[in-house]
Every structure is written in structure tokens, then in C-alpha cells.
PDB file of C-alpha atoms in Angstrom:
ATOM      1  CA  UNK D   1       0.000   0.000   0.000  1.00 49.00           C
ATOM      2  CA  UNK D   2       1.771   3.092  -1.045  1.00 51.00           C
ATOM      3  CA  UNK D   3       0.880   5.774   1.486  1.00 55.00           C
ATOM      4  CA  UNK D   4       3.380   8.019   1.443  1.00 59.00           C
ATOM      5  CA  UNK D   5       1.167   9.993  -1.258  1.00 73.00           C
ATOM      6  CA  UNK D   6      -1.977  10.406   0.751  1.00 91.00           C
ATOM      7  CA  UNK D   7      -2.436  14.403   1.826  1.00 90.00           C
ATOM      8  CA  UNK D   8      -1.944  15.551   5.207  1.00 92.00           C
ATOM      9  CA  UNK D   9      -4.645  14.375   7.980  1.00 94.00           C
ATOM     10  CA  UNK D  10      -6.165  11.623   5.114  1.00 97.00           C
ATOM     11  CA  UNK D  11      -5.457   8.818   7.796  1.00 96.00           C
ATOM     12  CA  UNK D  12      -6.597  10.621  10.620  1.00 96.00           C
ATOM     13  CA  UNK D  13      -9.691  11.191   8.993  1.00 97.00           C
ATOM     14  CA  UNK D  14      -9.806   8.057   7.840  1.00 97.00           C
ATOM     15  CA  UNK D  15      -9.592   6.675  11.842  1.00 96.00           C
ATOM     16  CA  UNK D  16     -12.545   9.245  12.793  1.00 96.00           C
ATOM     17  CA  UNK D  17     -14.756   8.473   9.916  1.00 97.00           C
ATOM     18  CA  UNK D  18     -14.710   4.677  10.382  1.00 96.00           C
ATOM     19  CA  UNK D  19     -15.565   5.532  14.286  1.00 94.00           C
ATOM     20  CA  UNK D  20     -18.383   8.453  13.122  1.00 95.00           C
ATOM     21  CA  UNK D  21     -19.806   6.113  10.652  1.00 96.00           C
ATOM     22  CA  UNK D  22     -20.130   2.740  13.220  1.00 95.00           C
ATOM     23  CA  UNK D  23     -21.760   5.303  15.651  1.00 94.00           C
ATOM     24  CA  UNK D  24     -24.205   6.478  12.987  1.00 95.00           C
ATOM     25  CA  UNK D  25     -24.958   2.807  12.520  1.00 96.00           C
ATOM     26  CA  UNK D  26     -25.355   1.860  16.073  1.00 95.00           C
ATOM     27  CA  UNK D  27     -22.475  -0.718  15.759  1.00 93.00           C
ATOM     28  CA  UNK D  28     -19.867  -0.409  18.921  1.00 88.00           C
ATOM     29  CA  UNK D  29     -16.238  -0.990  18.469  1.00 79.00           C
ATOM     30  CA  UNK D  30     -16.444  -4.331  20.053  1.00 80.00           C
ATOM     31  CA  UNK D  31     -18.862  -5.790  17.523  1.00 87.00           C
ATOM     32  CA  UNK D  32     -18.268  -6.038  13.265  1.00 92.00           C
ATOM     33  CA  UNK D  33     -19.805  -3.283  10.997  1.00 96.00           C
ATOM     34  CA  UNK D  34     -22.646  -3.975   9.255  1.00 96.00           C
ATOM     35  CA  UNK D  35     -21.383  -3.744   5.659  1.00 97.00           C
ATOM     36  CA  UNK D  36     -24.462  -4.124   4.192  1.00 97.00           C
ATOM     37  CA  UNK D  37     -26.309  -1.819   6.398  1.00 97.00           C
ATOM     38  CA  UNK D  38     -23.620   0.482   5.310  1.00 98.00           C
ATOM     39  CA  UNK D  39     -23.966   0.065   1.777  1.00 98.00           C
ATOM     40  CA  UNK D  40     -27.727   0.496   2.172  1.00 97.00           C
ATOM     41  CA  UNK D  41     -26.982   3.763   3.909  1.00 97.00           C
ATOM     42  CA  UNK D  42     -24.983   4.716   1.302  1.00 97.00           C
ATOM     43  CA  UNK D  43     -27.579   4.034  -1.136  1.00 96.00           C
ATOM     44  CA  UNK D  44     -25.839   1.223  -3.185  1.00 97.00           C
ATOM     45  CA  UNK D  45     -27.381  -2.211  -3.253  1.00 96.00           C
ATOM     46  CA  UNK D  46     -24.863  -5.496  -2.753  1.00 96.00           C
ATOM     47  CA  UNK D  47     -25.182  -8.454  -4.555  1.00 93.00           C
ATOM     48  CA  UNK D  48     -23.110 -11.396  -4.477  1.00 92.00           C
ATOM     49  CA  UNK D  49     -22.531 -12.898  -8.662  1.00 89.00           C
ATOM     50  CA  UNK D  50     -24.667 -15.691  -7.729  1.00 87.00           C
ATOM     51  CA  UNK D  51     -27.356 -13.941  -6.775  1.00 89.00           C
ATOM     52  CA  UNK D  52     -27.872 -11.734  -9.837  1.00 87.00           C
ATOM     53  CA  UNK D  53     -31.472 -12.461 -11.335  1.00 86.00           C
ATOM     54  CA  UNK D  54     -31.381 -14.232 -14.727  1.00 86.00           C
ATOM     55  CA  UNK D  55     -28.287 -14.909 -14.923  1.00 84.00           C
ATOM     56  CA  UNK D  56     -26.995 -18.050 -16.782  1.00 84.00           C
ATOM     57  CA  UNK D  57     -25.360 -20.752 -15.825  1.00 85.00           C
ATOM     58  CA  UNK D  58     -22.904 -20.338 -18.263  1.00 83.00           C
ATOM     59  CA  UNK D  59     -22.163 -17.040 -17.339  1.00 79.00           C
ATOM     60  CA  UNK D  60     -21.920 -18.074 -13.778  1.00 79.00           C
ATOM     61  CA  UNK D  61     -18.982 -20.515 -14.416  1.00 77.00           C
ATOM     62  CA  UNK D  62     -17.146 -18.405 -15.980  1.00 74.00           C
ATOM     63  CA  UNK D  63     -18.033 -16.027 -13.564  1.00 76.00           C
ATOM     64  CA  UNK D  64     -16.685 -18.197 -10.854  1.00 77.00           C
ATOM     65  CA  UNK D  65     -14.332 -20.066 -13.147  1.00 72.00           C
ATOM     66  CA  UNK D  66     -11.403 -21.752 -10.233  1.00 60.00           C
ATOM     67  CA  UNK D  67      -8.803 -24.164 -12.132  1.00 53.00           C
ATOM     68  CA  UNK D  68      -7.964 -25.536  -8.710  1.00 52.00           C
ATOM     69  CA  UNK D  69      -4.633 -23.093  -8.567  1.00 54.00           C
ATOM     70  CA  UNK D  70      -5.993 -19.803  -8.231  1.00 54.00           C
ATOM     71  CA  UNK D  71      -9.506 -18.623  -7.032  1.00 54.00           C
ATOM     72  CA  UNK D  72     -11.255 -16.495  -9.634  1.00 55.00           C
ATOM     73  CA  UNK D  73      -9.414 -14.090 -10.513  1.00 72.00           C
ATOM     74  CA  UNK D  74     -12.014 -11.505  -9.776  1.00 78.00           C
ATOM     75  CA  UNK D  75     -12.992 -10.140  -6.351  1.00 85.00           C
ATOM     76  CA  UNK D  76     -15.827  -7.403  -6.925  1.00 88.00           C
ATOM     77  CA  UNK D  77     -16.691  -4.662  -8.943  1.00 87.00           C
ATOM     78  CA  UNK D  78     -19.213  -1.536  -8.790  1.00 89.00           C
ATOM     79  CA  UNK D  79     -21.639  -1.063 -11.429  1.00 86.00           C
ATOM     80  CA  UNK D  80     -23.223   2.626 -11.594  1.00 86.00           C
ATOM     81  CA  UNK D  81     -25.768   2.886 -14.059  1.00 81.00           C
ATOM     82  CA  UNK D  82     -27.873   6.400 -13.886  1.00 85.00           C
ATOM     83  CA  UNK D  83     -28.051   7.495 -10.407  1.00 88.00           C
ATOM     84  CA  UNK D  84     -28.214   3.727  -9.177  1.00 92.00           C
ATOM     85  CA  UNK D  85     -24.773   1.417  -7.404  1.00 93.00           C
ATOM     86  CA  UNK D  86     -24.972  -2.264  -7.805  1.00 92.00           C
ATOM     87  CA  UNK D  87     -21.385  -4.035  -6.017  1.00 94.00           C
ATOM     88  CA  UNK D  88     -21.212  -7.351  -6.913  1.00 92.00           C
ATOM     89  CA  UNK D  89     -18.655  -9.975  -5.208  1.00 93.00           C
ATOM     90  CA  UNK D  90     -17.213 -12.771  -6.117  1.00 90.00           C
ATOM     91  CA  UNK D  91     -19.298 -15.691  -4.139  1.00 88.00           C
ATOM     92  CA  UNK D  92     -16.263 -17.930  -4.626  1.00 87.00           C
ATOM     93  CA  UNK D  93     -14.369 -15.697  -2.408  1.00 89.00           C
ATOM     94  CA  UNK D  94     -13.714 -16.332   1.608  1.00 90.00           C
ATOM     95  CA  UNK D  95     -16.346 -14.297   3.577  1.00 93.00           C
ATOM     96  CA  UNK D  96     -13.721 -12.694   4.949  1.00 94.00           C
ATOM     97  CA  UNK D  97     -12.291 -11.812   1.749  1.00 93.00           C
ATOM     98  CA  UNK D  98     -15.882 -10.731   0.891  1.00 95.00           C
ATOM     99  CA  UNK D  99     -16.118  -8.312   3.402  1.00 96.00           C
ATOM    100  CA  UNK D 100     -12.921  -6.719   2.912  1.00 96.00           C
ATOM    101  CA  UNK D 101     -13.880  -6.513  -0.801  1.00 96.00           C
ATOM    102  CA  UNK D 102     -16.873  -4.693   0.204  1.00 97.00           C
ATOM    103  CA  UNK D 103     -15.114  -2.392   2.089  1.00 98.00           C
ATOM    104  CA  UNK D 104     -12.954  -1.401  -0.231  1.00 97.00           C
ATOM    105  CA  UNK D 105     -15.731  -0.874  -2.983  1.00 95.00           C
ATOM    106  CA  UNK D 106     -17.625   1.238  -0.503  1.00 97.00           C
ATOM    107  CA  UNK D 107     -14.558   3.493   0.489  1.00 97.00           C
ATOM    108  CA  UNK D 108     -14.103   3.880  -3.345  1.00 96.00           C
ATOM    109  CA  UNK D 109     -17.804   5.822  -3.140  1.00 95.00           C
ATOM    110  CA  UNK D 110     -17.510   7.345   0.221  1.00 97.00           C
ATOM    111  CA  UNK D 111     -14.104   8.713  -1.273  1.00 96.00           C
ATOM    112  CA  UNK D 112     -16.244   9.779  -4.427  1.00 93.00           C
ATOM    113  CA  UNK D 113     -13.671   8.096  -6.432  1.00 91.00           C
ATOM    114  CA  UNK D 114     -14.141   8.103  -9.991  1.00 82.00           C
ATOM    115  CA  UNK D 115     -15.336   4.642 -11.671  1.00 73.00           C
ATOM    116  CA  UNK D 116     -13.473   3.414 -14.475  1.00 68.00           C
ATOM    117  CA  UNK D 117     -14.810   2.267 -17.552  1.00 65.00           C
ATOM    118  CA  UNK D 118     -15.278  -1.163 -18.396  1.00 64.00           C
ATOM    119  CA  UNK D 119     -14.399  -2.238 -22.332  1.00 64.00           C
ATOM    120  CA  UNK D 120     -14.787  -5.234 -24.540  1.00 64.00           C
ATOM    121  CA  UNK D 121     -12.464  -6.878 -26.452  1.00 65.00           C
ATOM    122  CA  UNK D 122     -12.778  -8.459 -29.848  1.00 69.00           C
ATOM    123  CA  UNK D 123     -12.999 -12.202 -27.573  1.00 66.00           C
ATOM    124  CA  UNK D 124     -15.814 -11.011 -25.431  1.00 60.00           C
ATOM    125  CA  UNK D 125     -13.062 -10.319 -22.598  1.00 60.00           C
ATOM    126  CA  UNK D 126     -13.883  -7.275 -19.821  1.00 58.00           C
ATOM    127  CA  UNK D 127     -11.214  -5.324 -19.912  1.00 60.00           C
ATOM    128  CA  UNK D 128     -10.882  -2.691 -16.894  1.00 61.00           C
ATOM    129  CA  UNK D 129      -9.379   0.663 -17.461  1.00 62.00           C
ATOM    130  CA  UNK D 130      -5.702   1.449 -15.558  1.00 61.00           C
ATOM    131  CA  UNK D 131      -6.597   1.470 -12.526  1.00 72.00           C
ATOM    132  CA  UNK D 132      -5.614   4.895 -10.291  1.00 83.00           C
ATOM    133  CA  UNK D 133      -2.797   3.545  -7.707  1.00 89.00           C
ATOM    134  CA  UNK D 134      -3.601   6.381  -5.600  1.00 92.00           C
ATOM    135  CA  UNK D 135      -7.474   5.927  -5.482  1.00 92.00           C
ATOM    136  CA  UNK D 136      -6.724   2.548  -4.881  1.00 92.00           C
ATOM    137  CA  UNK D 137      -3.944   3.054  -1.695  1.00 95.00           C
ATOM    138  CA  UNK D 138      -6.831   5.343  -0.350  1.00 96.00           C
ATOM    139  CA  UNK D 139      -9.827   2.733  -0.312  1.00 96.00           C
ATOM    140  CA  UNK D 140      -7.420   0.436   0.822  1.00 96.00           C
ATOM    141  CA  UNK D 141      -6.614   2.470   3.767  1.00 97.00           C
ATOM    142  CA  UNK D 142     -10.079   3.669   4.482  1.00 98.00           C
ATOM    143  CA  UNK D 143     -11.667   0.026   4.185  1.00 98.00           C
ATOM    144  CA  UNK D 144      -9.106  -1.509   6.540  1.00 97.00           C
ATOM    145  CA  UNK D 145      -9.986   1.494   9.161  1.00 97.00           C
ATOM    146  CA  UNK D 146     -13.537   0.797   8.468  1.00 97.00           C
ATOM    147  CA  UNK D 147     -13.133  -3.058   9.293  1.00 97.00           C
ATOM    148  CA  UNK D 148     -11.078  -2.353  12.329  1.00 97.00           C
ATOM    149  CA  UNK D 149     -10.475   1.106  13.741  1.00 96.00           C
ATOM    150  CA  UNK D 150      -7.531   1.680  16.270  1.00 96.00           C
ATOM    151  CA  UNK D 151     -10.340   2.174  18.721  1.00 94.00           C
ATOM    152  CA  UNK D 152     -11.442  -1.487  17.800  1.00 96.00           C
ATOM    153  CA  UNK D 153      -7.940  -2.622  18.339  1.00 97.00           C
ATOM    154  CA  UNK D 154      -7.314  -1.309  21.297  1.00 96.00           C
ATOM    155  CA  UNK D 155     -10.598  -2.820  22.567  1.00 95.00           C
ATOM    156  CA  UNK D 156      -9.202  -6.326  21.305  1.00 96.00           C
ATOM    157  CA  UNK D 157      -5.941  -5.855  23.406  1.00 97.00           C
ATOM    158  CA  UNK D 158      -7.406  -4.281  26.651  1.00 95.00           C
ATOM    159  CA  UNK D 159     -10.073  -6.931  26.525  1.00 95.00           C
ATOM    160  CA  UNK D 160      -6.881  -9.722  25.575  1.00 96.00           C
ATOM    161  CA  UNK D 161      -9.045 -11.062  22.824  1.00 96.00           C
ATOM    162  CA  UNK D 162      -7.060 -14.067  21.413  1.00 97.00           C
ATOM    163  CA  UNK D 163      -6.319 -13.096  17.690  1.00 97.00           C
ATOM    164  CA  UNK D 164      -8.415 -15.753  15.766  1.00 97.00           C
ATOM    165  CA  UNK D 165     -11.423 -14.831  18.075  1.00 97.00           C
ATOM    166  CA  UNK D 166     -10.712 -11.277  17.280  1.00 97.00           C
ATOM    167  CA  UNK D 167     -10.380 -11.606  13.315  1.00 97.00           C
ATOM    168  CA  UNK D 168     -13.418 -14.092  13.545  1.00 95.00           C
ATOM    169  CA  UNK D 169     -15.651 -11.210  15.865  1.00 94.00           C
ATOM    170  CA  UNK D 170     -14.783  -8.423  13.025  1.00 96.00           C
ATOM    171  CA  UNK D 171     -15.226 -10.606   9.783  1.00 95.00           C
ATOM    172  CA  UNK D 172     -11.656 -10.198   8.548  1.00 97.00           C
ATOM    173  CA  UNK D 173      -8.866 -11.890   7.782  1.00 96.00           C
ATOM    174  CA  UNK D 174      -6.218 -13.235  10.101  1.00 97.00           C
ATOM    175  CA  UNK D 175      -3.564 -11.467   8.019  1.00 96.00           C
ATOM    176  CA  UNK D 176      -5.546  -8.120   7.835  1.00 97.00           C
ATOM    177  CA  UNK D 177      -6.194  -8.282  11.774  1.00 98.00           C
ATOM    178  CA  UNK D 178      -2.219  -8.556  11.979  1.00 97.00           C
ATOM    179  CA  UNK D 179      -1.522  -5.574   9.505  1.00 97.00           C
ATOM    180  CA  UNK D 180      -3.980  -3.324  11.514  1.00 97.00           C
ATOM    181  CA  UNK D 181      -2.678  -4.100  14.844  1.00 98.00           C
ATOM    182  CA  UNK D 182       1.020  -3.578  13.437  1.00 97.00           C
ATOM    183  CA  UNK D 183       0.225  -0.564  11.073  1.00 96.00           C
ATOM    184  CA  UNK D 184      -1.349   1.138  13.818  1.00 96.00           C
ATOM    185  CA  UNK D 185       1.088   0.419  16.668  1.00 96.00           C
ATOM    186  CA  UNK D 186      -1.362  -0.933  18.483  1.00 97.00           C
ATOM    187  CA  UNK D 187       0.568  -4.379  18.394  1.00 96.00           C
ATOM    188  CA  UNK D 188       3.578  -2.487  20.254  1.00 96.00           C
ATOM    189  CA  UNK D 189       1.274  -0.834  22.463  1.00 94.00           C
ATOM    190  CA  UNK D 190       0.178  -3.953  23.817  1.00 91.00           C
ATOM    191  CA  UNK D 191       3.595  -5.988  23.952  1.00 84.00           C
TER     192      UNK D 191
END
């Protein structure tokens, strides 16, 4: 995650917007956001590929298409059509990987980060626009606060929450539990 770009006070802001935000939704630090209550705050509806209406089987294998080495190679993508936000995810996907994919589609719109336009090639393949490596070190950053804030991880220490209760509580990832607790010094704090 390249941060070294962000602008002064984005990850303080980032910290008090993740706590505003699980306030506004009644959720306290010791529990897991509601990402889907978020989303529907937010306006944007979440679907997971598998439960999009009408869609083919066909389309759903490919969709989900795993050749036993790699999962899909997909992980979720916003649609914005009109006024309207559709994020889909990738069913195949962990549900912690799922959440953190939400996450980090929702921070692109709380961000009001520009989407990027999808193409077609000649073989029927999506191709994605370059993606912005800035945008994308921001939702990062913002999603993983929104996940766990330092207020969550301090909670998780003073309460001495073993770490695969803790990541299991919050909906996340063993590995992203780790990088919050070291990236925010809370992990030193605690030693």
C-alpha cells in the first residue's frame, strides 16, 4: 500500500470516519460493521454474482471459473448505471475476503472516487481501465480502518481477545487483523 502519497490528515480522517460512521450505525467498536447496512446507507445495493437475477449458468462458471490453482481471478466490482450502485462480489471468495472486498468498494464511493470504464475486447473479454494507484492506496486504507479502527484494536488488546477470536468477531482476515494491529502500533502498544 503506497501511502506516502496520501495528503496531510487523510489517515486521521480516515480513523474518525470509520468511528463516526459505526456510531451512525449503532455498531460499537467491540462488535463487526454492518457492511451491508452500510452500503444500504450509502444508497448502493450489494449483490453477491450468484445472486444476480437471470443470470446463466454459463455465465456463472465463468463467472466463478477456479482451475484448482488460483480462485477467480475476480474479487468485486461496482456497477453505476444512472443514479443507481450495484457491487457485486465474487461468491467464490472467503467471507472474509468478501467483506474486505466490500469495504474497499464502498470506500471507493464514500471517497467519491471516480469509476473506471469497463471495455470489450474483440474475444468477449472485460477489460478494466488502468486502474488509479492512488485511489486505490486510499480505499485500501479507508476500508481496513472501516473493518477495524484503532479504537477497535485497542478494545481487542485491553479486553486480551485471542487473535483468531478477534479476526473471527470483526469478519476479517487473520492477516488483515495482523496488519492493523502492526500498522497502527497498536501491536507495540500492547507488547
Amino acid at each position: 500500500m503506497t501511502t506516502s502519497a496520501f495528503h496531510h490528515g487523510f489517515k486521521t480522517w480516515c480513523e474518525k470516519y470509520a468511528c463516526e460512521i459505526r456510531a451512525e450505525l449503532g455498531t460499537s467498536k467491540e462488535k463487526s460493521i454492518d457492511l451491508r447496512g452500510l452500503a444500504r446507507h450509502l444508497k448502493i445495493k450489494v449483490l453477491l454474482v450468484n445472486e444476480i437475477p437471470n443470470l446463466s449458468q454459463e455465465c456463472l462458471e465463468v463467472l466463478l471459473r477456479n482451475d484448482g490453482k488460483t480462485p477467480s481471478c475476480w474479487s468485486a466490482v461496482t456497477l453505476v448505471v444512472g443514479d443507481k450502485k450495484l457491487i457485486v462480489l465474487n461468491s467464490s471468495h472467503s467471507v472474509a475476503r468478501q467483506s474486505s472486498d466490500l469495504a474497499h468498494e464502498l470506500a471507493h464511493q464514500i471517497l467519491k472516487h471516480s469509476a473506471r470504464q469497463v471495455l470489450t475486447s474483440a474475444e468477449g473479454l472485460m477489460l478494466i481501465e488502468s486502474y488509479d494507484i492512488l485511489e486505490e492506496s486510499q480505499a485500501d486504507w479507508l476500508s481496513a480502518c472501516i473493518l477495524l479502527p484503532r479504537e477497535a484494536l485497542i478494545s481487542i488488546r485491553k479486553l486480551k481477545i485471542d487473535d483468531v477470536t478477534a479476526a473471527s468477531t470483526y469478519g476479517v482476515s487473520l492477516k488483515m487483523l495482523k496488519y492493523r494491529l502492526a500498522i497502527t502500533g497498536v501491536a507495540r502498544q500492547f507488547v
